[in-house]
Amino acid sequence: MAMVSSREEDASLYVLPEACIADVLSFTCPRDACRLSMVCSLFKAAEESDVVWERFLPRDYQSIISKSDASSMLLASASSKKHLYLKLCEKPLIIEGGKKSISLEKKSGKKCYMLSARDLIIVWGDTPTYWQWNSDPSSRFGEVAELISVCWLEIRGKINATMLSPATLYTACLVFRPTGGLHGLDNQPVEVGVGLVGSECGKRNVYLDSERGRRQQYHFVNRRIGLFNRCRIVGMPASEPARENNGQYPKKRGDGWLEIELGEFFCKEGEGRELEMSVQEVKGGDWKGGLIVEGIEIRPKEGK
């Protein structure tokens, strides 16, 4: 059998029509298509095709974009389907009258949503003594909810599973930040959970005080010094990895806010029920305050 040289193999690629290669690339994923575009100029040209990026955009992307007040501007500024895809990855699109935002995970094109504080069910949220609604320049939304002081803390959010990308493991996170007057939450855990409405969902306890998580990195011990047994407190590094890494404590986001994971949910093909996320502390009896809530984000689980 005659051996085919690498140069002949490379040349044979150019026999294929660009449209054929574009069709093949559309069956990969955005990350792989971008990698393949570096193979040769023919692949690069095919990767830029609208055929490829139309497949990577959500099937209902036109319907989603139409729910935004900025739809006309977005479509007019996008020179190609790839440009539109990248815009949806780089900046969340505000939809449904400012109640939600949507963006795409860059490597996969899967949908990421955030429910604004106004789209959440907040017990006592309409009582100014307990909660106040303010604008915040660091938020993507027009309003955020500031917790003044409540004894009964309960926040719930719902989204129909049909809005999510199918066959995808999602995580839900409360997005918030403390004010200077955080109280009642330093030693008191809150109960969080994620699950379909009408079904049992796993519950777990987390802490909304990020300073508590930082303190857990050290074990504080007494150390005796000198003849008179004077004592001092010494911060010793914890023998275990920092507990804040196990999801029990908030972590800082790239946008400057904090987030705490509420739970996970696998969105099956054809799932049509509502997904509910909850945050509550109703057992301790202490008054709690000093938080600003931006919303709840639902995004594909990292690394899944």
Short mmCIF file of C-alpha atoms in Angstrom, two decimals:
data_model
loop_
_atom_site.label_atom_id
_atom_site.label_comp_id
_atom_site.label_asym_id
_atom_site.label_seq_id
_atom_site.Cartn_x
_atom_site.Cartn_y
_atom_site.Cartn_z
CA MET A 1 0.00 0.00 0.00
CA ALA A 2 1.41 3.38 -0.98
CA MET A 3 2.27 5.69 1.90
CA VAL A 4 0.60 9.11 1.83
CA SER A 5 2.86 11.98 2.86
CA SER A 6 1.77 14.53 5.46
CA ARG A 7 1.95 17.21 2.78
CA GLU A 8 -0.48 15.25 0.61
CA GLU A 9 -2.79 14.77 3.61
CA ASP A 10 -2.77 18.52 4.26
CA ALA A 11 -3.50 19.20 0.60
CA SER A 12 -6.43 16.78 0.65
CA LEU A 13 -8.18 18.95 3.24
CA TYR A 14 -8.49 21.74 0.73
CA VAL A 15 -10.45 19.44 -1.59
CA LEU A 16 -13.36 19.62 0.86
CA PRO A 17 -15.74 22.58 0.45
CA GLU A 18 -15.58 25.13 3.27
CA ALA A 19 -19.30 24.63 3.91
CA CYS A 20 -18.68 20.93 4.53
CA ILE A 21 -16.00 21.64 7.12
CA ALA A 22 -18.23 24.26 8.76
CA ASP A 23 -20.99 21.68 9.03
CA VAL A 24 -18.59 19.24 10.71
CA LEU A 25 -17.35 21.91 13.15
CA SER A 26 -20.93 22.74 14.13
CA PHE A 27 -21.21 19.26 15.68
CA THR A 28 -18.36 20.00 18.11
CA CYS A 29 -18.51 22.62 20.89
CA PRO A 30 -17.39 26.27 20.93
CA ARG A 31 -14.12 25.53 22.69
CA ASP A 32 -13.15 22.72 20.30
CA ALA A 33 -14.18 24.71 17.24
CA CYS A 34 -11.90 27.56 18.29
CA ARG A 35 -9.04 25.14 18.84
CA LEU A 36 -9.56 23.51 15.44
CA SER A 37 -9.55 26.94 13.77
CA MET A 38 -5.83 27.09 14.54
CA VAL A 39 -5.10 24.00 12.43
CA CYS A 40 -5.13 25.78 9.07
CA SER A 41 -6.59 28.76 7.23
CA LEU A 42 -9.42 26.65 5.78
CA PHE A 43 -10.54 25.58 9.25
CA LYS A 44 -10.25 29.19 10.43
CA ALA A 45 -12.55 30.41 7.66
CA ALA A 46 -15.03 27.60 8.31
CA GLU A 47 -15.04 28.28 12.06
CA GLU A 48 -16.16 31.88 11.39
CA SER A 49 -19.24 30.66 9.52
CA ASP A 50 -22.71 31.52 10.78
CA VAL A 51 -23.61 27.86 10.24
CA VAL A 52 -21.26 26.92 13.09
CA TRP A 53 -22.30 29.56 15.60
CA GLU A 54 -26.01 29.29 14.85
CA ARG A 55 -25.69 25.73 16.17
CA PHE A 56 -23.82 26.88 19.28
CA LEU A 57 -26.41 29.51 20.19
CA PRO A 58 -29.43 28.25 22.18
CA ARG A 59 -32.26 27.11 19.93
CA ASP A 60 -34.55 29.73 21.43
CA TYR A 61 -31.99 32.58 21.36
CA GLN A 62 -34.20 34.80 19.21
CA SER A 63 -37.09 34.45 21.65
CA ILE A 64 -34.76 35.15 24.60
CA ILE A 65 -33.26 38.26 23.01
CA SER A 66 -36.73 39.59 22.16
CA LYS A 67 -37.46 39.76 25.91
CA SER A 68 -34.81 42.45 26.35
CA ASP A 69 -35.28 46.19 25.89
CA ALA A 70 -31.82 46.19 24.29
CA SER A 71 -32.67 43.53 21.68
CA SER A 72 -32.57 45.84 18.65
CA MET A 73 -29.25 47.37 19.70
CA LEU A 74 -27.71 43.96 20.40
CA LEU A 75 -28.72 42.47 17.04
CA ALA A 76 -27.65 45.58 15.13
CA SER A 77 -24.20 45.62 16.76
CA ALA A 78 -23.50 41.91 16.15
CA SER A 79 -21.73 41.54 12.80
CA SER A 80 -22.04 37.73 12.80
CA LYS A 81 -23.48 34.85 14.78
CA LYS A 82 -20.05 34.36 16.40
CA HIS A 83 -20.00 38.02 17.42
CA LEU A 84 -23.50 37.65 18.89
CA TYR A 85 -22.42 34.51 20.78
CA LEU A 86 -19.41 36.27 22.29
CA LYS A 87 -21.51 39.28 23.30
CA LEU A 88 -23.90 37.00 25.19
CA CYS A 89 -20.92 35.38 26.93
CA GLU A 90 -19.17 38.60 27.90
CA LYS A 91 -22.09 40.65 29.22
CA PRO A 92 -25.36 39.42 30.75
CA LEU A 93 -28.46 40.49 28.86
CA ILE A 94 -31.20 41.99 31.04
CA ILE A 95 -34.59 40.50 30.18
CA GLU A 96 -38.21 40.46 31.35
CA GLY A 97 -38.34 44.10 32.36
CA GLY A 98 -35.19 43.96 34.46
CA LYS A 99 -36.25 40.95 36.51
CA LYS A 100 -33.75 38.46 35.08
CA SER A 101 -30.48 38.33 33.19
CA ILE A 102 -29.14 35.68 30.85
CA SER A 103 -25.66 34.95 29.58
CA LEU A 104 -23.92 31.98 27.98
CA GLU A 105 -21.11 29.87 29.36
CA LYS A 106 -18.30 30.60 26.92
CA LYS A 107 -16.85 27.09 26.56
CA SER A 108 -20.19 25.32 26.02
CA GLY A 109 -22.90 27.84 25.12
CA LYS A 110 -25.12 26.63 27.96
CA LYS A 111 -27.49 29.15 29.52
CA CYS A 112 -26.76 31.00 32.77
CA TYR A 113 -29.57 32.94 34.48
CA MET A 114 -29.73 35.31 37.38
CA LEU A 115 -33.03 36.11 39.09
CA SER A 116 -32.96 39.67 40.40
CA ALA A 117 -33.97 40.44 43.98
CA ARG A 118 -37.27 41.77 42.56
CA ASP A 119 -37.90 38.38 40.97
CA LEU A 120 -37.51 36.59 44.30
CA ILE A 121 -40.10 35.88 46.98
CA ILE A 122 -38.79 37.69 50.08
CA VAL A 123 -40.90 37.37 53.24
CA TRP A 124 -41.54 40.88 54.63
CA GLY A 125 -39.84 42.28 51.52
CA ASP A 126 -42.53 44.93 51.09
CA THR A 127 -42.15 46.23 54.67
CA PRO A 128 -39.58 49.09 54.80
CA THR A 129 -38.91 48.44 58.49
CA TYR A 130 -37.43 45.06 57.55
CA TRP A 131 -36.26 45.40 53.93
CA GLN A 132 -35.42 48.39 51.75
CA TRP A 133 -35.07 48.62 47.98
CA ASN A 134 -32.17 50.66 46.67
CA SER A 135 -30.17 51.21 43.50
CA ASP A 136 -26.58 49.98 43.48
CA PRO A 137 -24.06 50.99 40.79
CA SER A 138 -22.21 47.69 41.17
CA SER A 139 -25.33 45.65 40.34
CA ARG A 140 -26.48 44.61 36.87
CA PHE A 141 -30.07 45.25 37.99
CA GLY A 142 -31.89 48.49 38.72
CA GLU A 143 -32.71 47.52 42.30
CA VAL A 144 -31.23 45.42 45.10
CA ALA A 145 -32.81 44.40 48.40
CA GLU A 146 -31.18 45.51 51.65
CA LEU A 147 -31.97 43.51 54.76
CA ILE A 148 -32.44 45.98 57.61
CA SER A 149 -33.49 43.62 60.39
CA VAL A 150 -35.76 40.56 60.55
CA CYS A 151 -36.33 37.67 62.89
CA TRP A 152 -37.79 35.48 60.13
CA LEU A 153 -35.40 35.33 57.14
CA GLU A 154 -36.85 33.59 54.09
CA ILE A 155 -35.94 34.06 50.43
CA ARG A 156 -37.18 31.88 47.57
CA GLY A 157 -36.66 31.91 43.83
CA LYS A 158 -38.31 29.91 41.04
CA ILE A 159 -37.49 29.27 37.40
CA ASN A 160 -39.06 26.87 34.93
CA ALA A 161 -36.65 24.09 34.01
CA THR A 162 -37.57 24.49 30.34
CA MET A 163 -35.60 27.75 30.37
CA LEU A 164 -32.38 25.91 31.26
CA SER A 165 -30.07 23.92 28.98
CA PRO A 166 -31.07 20.24 28.97
CA ALA A 167 -28.77 17.41 30.07
CA THR A 168 -26.81 19.85 32.24
CA LEU A 169 -25.80 19.87 35.89
CA TYR A 170 -26.57 23.30 37.34
CA THR A 171 -25.59 25.01 40.56
CA ALA A 172 -27.58 27.80 42.20
CA CYS A 173 -25.94 30.57 44.25
CA LEU A 174 -27.23 33.45 46.33
CA VAL A 175 -25.40 36.62 45.24
CA PHE A 176 -25.07 39.19 48.01
CA ARG A 177 -22.71 41.36 50.03
CA PRO A 178 -22.66 42.53 53.65
CA THR A 179 -23.11 46.10 54.77
CA GLY A 180 -21.22 47.66 57.67
CA GLY A 181 -24.00 46.61 60.02
CA LEU A 182 -24.03 42.83 59.54
CA HIS A 183 -25.51 41.17 62.62
CA GLY A 184 -27.21 37.98 63.74
CA LEU A 185 -25.54 35.82 61.10
CA ASP A 186 -21.99 35.44 62.38
CA ASN A 187 -22.69 32.31 64.44
CA GLN A 188 -26.09 31.38 63.06
CA PRO A 189 -26.22 29.14 59.96
CA VAL A 190 -28.98 29.46 57.38
CA GLU A 191 -30.71 26.54 55.69
CA VAL A 192 -30.49 26.40 51.89
CA GLY A 193 -31.83 24.02 49.27
CA VAL A 194 -32.53 23.46 45.57
CA GLY A 195 -35.15 21.15 44.07
CA LEU A 196 -38.19 20.76 41.87
CA VAL A 197 -41.42 22.17 43.24
CA GLY A 198 -43.43 19.38 44.82
CA SER A 199 -40.41 17.13 45.27
CA GLU A 200 -38.13 16.62 48.23
CA CYS A 201 -34.85 18.51 47.98
CA GLY A 202 -31.69 18.16 49.98
CA LYS A 203 -31.14 20.80 52.63
CA ARG A 204 -27.87 21.92 54.14
CA ASN A 205 -26.56 24.63 56.44
CA VAL A 206 -24.24 27.43 55.30
CA TYR A 207 -22.96 30.69 56.77
CA LEU A 208 -23.45 34.10 55.15
CA ASP A 209 -20.70 35.73 57.22
CA SER A 210 -17.53 35.58 55.10
CA GLU A 211 -15.39 36.70 58.07
CA ARG A 212 -16.40 33.57 59.96
CA GLY A 213 -15.07 31.49 57.08
CA ARG A 214 -11.77 33.37 57.17
CA ARG A 215 -11.43 32.80 60.90
CA GLN A 216 -11.96 29.06 60.44
CA GLN A 217 -8.61 28.87 58.64
CA TYR A 218 -6.85 29.17 62.01
CA HIS A 219 -6.94 27.33 65.33
CA PHE A 220 -6.47 29.77 68.22
CA VAL A 221 -4.55 28.35 71.17
CA ASN A 222 -3.16 29.62 74.46
CA ARG A 223 0.64 29.54 74.74
CA ARG A 224 2.37 30.02 78.11
CA ILE A 225 5.39 32.32 78.18
CA GLY A 226 7.97 33.06 80.85
CA LEU A 227 8.21 32.40 84.58
CA PHE A 228 4.87 33.88 85.45
CA ASN A 229 2.92 31.80 82.91
CA ARG A 230 1.71 34.80 80.95
CA CYS A 231 -0.56 33.75 78.12
CA ARG A 232 -0.95 35.00 74.61
CA ILE A 233 -3.23 33.95 71.78
CA VAL A 234 -1.48 32.50 68.76
CA GLY A 235 -3.16 31.87 65.42
CA MET A 236 -2.03 28.48 64.17
CA PRO A 237 -2.76 27.45 60.58
CA ALA A 238 -5.47 24.82 60.46
CA SER A 239 -4.29 21.27 59.88
CA GLU A 240 -7.17 20.75 57.43
CA PRO A 241 -7.73 22.71 54.21
CA ALA A 242 -9.62 25.95 54.78
CA ARG A 243 -13.24 25.12 55.49
CA GLU A 244 -14.45 27.95 53.27
CA ASN A 245 -13.46 25.79 50.31
CA ASN A 246 -16.12 23.17 51.03
CA GLY A 247 -18.95 25.51 50.03
CA GLN A 248 -20.11 26.25 53.57
CA TYR A 249 -18.87 29.84 53.45
CA PRO A 250 -19.21 32.63 50.88
CA LYS A 251 -16.58 33.28 48.23
CA LYS A 252 -15.83 36.42 46.28
CA ARG A 253 -16.95 36.69 42.66
CA GLY A 254 -15.20 38.39 39.80
CA ASP A 255 -17.78 41.20 39.85
CA GLY A 256 -16.98 42.06 43.49
CA TRP A 257 -20.08 40.48 45.05
CA LEU A 258 -20.11 37.39 47.28
CA GLU A 259 -21.87 34.12 46.55
CA ILE A 260 -22.87 31.06 48.52
CA GLU A 261 -23.87 27.82 46.83
CA LEU A 262 -27.44 26.74 47.58
CA GLY A 263 -27.33 23.35 45.87
CA GLU A 264 -27.20 21.48 42.56
CA PHE A 265 -29.79 20.36 40.04
CA PHE A 266 -29.47 18.13 36.97
CA CYS A 267 -31.78 19.39 34.24
CA LYS A 268 -32.99 16.32 32.34
CA GLU A 269 -34.17 16.33 28.75
CA GLY A 270 -37.86 17.26 28.65
CA GLU A 271 -38.07 18.43 32.28
CA GLY A 272 -40.94 20.91 32.47
CA ARG A 273 -41.46 21.53 36.18
CA GLU A 274 -40.40 24.56 38.20
CA LEU A 275 -37.09 24.65 40.01
CA GLU A 276 -37.11 26.29 43.45
CA MET A 277 -34.17 27.69 45.43
CA SER A 278 -34.49 28.66 49.10
CA VAL A 279 -32.58 30.49 51.82
CA GLN A 280 -34.04 30.62 55.32
CA GLU A 281 -33.25 31.07 58.97
CA VAL A 282 -36.42 30.84 61.03
CA LYS A 283 -35.37 28.74 64.03
CA GLY A 284 -32.71 30.74 65.86
CA GLY A 285 -34.97 33.57 66.99
CA ASP A 286 -32.24 36.22 66.65
CA TRP A 287 -32.69 39.42 64.70
CA LYS A 288 -30.62 39.46 61.55
CA GLY A 289 -29.60 42.29 59.25
CA GLY A 290 -26.88 43.95 57.25
CA LEU A 291 -27.09 42.15 53.89
CA ILE A 292 -27.68 43.40 50.36
CA VAL A 293 -29.17 40.79 48.02
CA GLU A 294 -28.62 41.11 44.28
CA GLY A 295 -30.29 37.85 43.28
CA ILE A 296 -29.89 34.11 42.72
CA GLU A 297 -27.70 32.83 39.90
CA ILE A 298 -28.31 29.50 38.18
CA ARG A 299 -25.33 28.39 36.04
CA PRO A 300 -23.73 25.18 34.77
CA LYS A 301 -21.63 23.49 37.43
CA GLU A 302 -17.97 24.24 36.86
CA GLY A 303 -16.06 21.30 35.48
CA LYS A 304 -19.23 19.31 34.70
#
